[in-house]
PDB file of C-alpha atoms in Angstrom:
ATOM      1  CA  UNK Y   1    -161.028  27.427-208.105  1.00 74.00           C
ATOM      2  CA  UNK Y   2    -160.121  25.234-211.095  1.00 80.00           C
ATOM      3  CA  UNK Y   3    -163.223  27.143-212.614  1.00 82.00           C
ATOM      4  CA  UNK Y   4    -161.783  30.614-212.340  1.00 75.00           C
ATOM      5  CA  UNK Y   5    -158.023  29.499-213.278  1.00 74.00           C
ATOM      6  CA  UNK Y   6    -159.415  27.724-216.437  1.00 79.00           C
ATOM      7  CA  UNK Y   7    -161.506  30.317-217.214  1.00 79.00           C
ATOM      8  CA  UNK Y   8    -158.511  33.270-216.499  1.00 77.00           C
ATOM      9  CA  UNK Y   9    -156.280  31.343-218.931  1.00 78.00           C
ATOM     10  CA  UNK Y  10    -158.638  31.112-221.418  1.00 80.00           C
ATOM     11  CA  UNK Y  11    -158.678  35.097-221.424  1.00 78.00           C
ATOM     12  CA  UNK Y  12    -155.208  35.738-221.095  1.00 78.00           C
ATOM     13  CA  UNK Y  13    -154.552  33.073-223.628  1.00 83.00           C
ATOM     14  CA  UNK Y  14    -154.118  34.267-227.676  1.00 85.00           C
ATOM     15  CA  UNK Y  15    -156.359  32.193-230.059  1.00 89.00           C
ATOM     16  CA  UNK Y  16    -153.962  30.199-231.107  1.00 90.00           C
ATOM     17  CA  UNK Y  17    -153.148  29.199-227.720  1.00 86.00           C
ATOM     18  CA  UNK Y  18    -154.228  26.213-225.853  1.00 86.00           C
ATOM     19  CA  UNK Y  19    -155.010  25.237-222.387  1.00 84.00           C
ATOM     20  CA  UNK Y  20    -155.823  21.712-220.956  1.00 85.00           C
ATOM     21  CA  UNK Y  21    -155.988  20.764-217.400  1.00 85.00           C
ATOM     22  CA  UNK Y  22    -153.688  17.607-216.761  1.00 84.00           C
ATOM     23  CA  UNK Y  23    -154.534  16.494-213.924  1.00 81.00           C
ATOM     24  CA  UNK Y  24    -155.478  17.856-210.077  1.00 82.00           C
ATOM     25  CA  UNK Y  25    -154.523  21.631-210.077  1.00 80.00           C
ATOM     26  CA  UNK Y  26    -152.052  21.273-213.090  1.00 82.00           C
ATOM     27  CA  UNK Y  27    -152.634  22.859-216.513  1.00 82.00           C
ATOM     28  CA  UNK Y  28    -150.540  22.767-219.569  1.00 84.00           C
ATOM     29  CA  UNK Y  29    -150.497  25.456-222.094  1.00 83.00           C
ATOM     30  CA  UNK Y  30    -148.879  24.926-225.538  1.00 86.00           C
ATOM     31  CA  UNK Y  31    -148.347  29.062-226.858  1.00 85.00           C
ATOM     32  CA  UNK Y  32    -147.188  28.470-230.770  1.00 88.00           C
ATOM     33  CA  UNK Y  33    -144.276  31.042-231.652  1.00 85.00           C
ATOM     34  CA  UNK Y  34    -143.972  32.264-228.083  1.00 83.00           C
ATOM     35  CA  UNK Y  35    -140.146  32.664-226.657  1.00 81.00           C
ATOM     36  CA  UNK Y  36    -139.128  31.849-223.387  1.00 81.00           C
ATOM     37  CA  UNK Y  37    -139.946  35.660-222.317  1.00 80.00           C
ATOM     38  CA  UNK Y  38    -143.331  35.619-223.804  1.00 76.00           C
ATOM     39  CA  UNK Y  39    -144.160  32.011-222.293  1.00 77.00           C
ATOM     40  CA  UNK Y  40    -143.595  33.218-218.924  1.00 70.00           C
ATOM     41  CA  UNK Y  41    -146.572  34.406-217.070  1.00 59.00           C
ATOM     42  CA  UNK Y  42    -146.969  37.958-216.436  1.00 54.00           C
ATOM     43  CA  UNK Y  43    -148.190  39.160-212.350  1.00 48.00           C
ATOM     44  CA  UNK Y  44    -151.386  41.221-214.086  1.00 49.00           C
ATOM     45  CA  UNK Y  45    -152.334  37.358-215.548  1.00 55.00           C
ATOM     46  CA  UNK Y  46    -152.050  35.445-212.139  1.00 56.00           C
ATOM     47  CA  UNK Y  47    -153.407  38.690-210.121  1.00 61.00           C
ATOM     48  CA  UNK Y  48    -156.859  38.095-212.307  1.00 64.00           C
ATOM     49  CA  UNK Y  49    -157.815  34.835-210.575  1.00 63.00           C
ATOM     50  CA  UNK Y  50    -157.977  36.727-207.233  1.00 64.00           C
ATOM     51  CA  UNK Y  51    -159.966  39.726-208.842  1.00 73.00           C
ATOM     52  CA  UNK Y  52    -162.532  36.649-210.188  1.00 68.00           C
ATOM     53  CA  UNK Y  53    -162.972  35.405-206.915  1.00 64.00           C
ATOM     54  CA  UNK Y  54    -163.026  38.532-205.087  1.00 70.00           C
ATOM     55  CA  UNK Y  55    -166.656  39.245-205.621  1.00 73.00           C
ATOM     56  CA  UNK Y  56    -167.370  35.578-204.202  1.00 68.00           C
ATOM     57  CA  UNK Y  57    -166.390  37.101-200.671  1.00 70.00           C
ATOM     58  CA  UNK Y  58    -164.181  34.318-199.732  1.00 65.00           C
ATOM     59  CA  UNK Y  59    -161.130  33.784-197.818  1.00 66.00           C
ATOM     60  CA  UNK Y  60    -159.123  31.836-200.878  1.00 63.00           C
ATOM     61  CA  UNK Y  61    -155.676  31.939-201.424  1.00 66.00           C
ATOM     62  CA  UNK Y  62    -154.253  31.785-204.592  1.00 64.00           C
ATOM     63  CA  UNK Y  63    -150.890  30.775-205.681  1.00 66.00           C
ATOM     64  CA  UNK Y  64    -149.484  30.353-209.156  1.00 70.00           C
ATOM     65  CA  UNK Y  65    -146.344  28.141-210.227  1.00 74.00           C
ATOM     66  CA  UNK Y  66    -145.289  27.391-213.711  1.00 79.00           C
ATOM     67  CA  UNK Y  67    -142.653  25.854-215.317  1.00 84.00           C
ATOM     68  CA  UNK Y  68    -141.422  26.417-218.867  1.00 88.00           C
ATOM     69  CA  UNK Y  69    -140.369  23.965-221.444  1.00 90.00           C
ATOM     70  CA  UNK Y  70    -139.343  25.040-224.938  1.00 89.00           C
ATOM     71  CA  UNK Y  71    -139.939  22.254-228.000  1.00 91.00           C
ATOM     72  CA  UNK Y  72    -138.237  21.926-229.709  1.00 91.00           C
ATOM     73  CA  UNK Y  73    -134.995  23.255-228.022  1.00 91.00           C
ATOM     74  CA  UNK Y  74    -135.904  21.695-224.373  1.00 92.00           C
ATOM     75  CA  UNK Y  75    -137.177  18.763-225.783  1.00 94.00           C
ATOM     76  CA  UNK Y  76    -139.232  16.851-228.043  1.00 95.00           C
ATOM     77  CA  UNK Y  77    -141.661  14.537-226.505  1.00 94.00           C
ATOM     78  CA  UNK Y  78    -145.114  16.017-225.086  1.00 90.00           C
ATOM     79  CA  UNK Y  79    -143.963  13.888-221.625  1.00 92.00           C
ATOM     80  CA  UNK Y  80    -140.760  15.162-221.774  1.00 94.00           C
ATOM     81  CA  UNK Y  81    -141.985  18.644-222.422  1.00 91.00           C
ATOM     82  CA  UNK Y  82    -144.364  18.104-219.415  1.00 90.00           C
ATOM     83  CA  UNK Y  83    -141.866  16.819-217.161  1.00 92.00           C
ATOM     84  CA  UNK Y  84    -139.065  19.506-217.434  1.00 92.00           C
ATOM     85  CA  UNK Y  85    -141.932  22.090-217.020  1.00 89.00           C
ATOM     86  CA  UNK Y  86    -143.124  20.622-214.143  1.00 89.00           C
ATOM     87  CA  UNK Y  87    -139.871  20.519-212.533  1.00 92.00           C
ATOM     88  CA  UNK Y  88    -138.830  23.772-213.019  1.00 87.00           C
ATOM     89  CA  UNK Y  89    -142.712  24.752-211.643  1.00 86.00           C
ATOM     90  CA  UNK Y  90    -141.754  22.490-208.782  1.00 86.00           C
ATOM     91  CA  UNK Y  91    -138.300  24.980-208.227  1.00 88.00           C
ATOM     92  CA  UNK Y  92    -140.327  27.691-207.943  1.00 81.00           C
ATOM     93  CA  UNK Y  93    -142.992  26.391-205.790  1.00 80.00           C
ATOM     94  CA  UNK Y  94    -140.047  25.824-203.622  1.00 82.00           C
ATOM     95  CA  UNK Y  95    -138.511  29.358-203.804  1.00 81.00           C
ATOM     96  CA  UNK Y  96    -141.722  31.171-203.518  1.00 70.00           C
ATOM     97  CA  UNK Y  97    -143.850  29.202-201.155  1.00 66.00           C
ATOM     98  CA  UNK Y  98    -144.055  32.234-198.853  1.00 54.00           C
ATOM     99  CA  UNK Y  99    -144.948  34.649-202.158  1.00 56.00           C
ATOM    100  CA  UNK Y 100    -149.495  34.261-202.499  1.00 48.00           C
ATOM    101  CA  UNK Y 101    -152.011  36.436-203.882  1.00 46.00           C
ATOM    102  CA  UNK Y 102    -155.049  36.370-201.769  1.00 47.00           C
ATOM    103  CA  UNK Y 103    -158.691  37.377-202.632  1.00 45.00           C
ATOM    104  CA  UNK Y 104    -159.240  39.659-199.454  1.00 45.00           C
ATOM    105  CA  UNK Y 105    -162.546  39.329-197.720  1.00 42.00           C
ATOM    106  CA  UNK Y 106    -164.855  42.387-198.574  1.00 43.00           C
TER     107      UNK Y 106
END
């Protein structure tokens, strides 16, 4: 899974974007230049991890959180950047924990 999310984000990603995995399931992306509306993922990016695992025939769901933080308006600390994305992801997780996309079983 952490396969086919890191490689997704690579392709959605711009080249001067960056995407690291901080720890467990949890990636940070830092998108130079990017408002809040263009920071904010789109449903065609998250819908690609289930069309990558699709062909694997397995019963996987997928969900996608994120949180947004804005440097240097939010904040301007990489932790502090970090932490006020990952609570607003945490919001959401909350709000949508019923909303998945699932890789359906061929």
């Amino acid at each position: 899974m952490l396969r086919a999310a890191a490689a997704t984000l690579k392709k959605a990603l711009r080249t001067s974007d960056s995407a690291f995995r901080i720890g467990g399931d949890e990636f940070a992306l830092l998108l130079p230049q990017t408002d809040l509306l263009g920071a904010r993922f789109e449903p065609p990016r998250r819908n690609g991890i289930a069309e990558m695992l699709q062909p694997l025939q397995l019963a996987v769901t997928v969900a996608m959180d994120h949180g947004v933080a804005i440097f240097p308006q939010d904040a301007e600390q990489a932790d502090q950047l970090i932490r006020i994305a990952e609570s607003a992801s945490n919001r959401l997780k909350h709000a949508n924990h019923n909303k998945t996309t699932t890789a359906p079983r061929a």
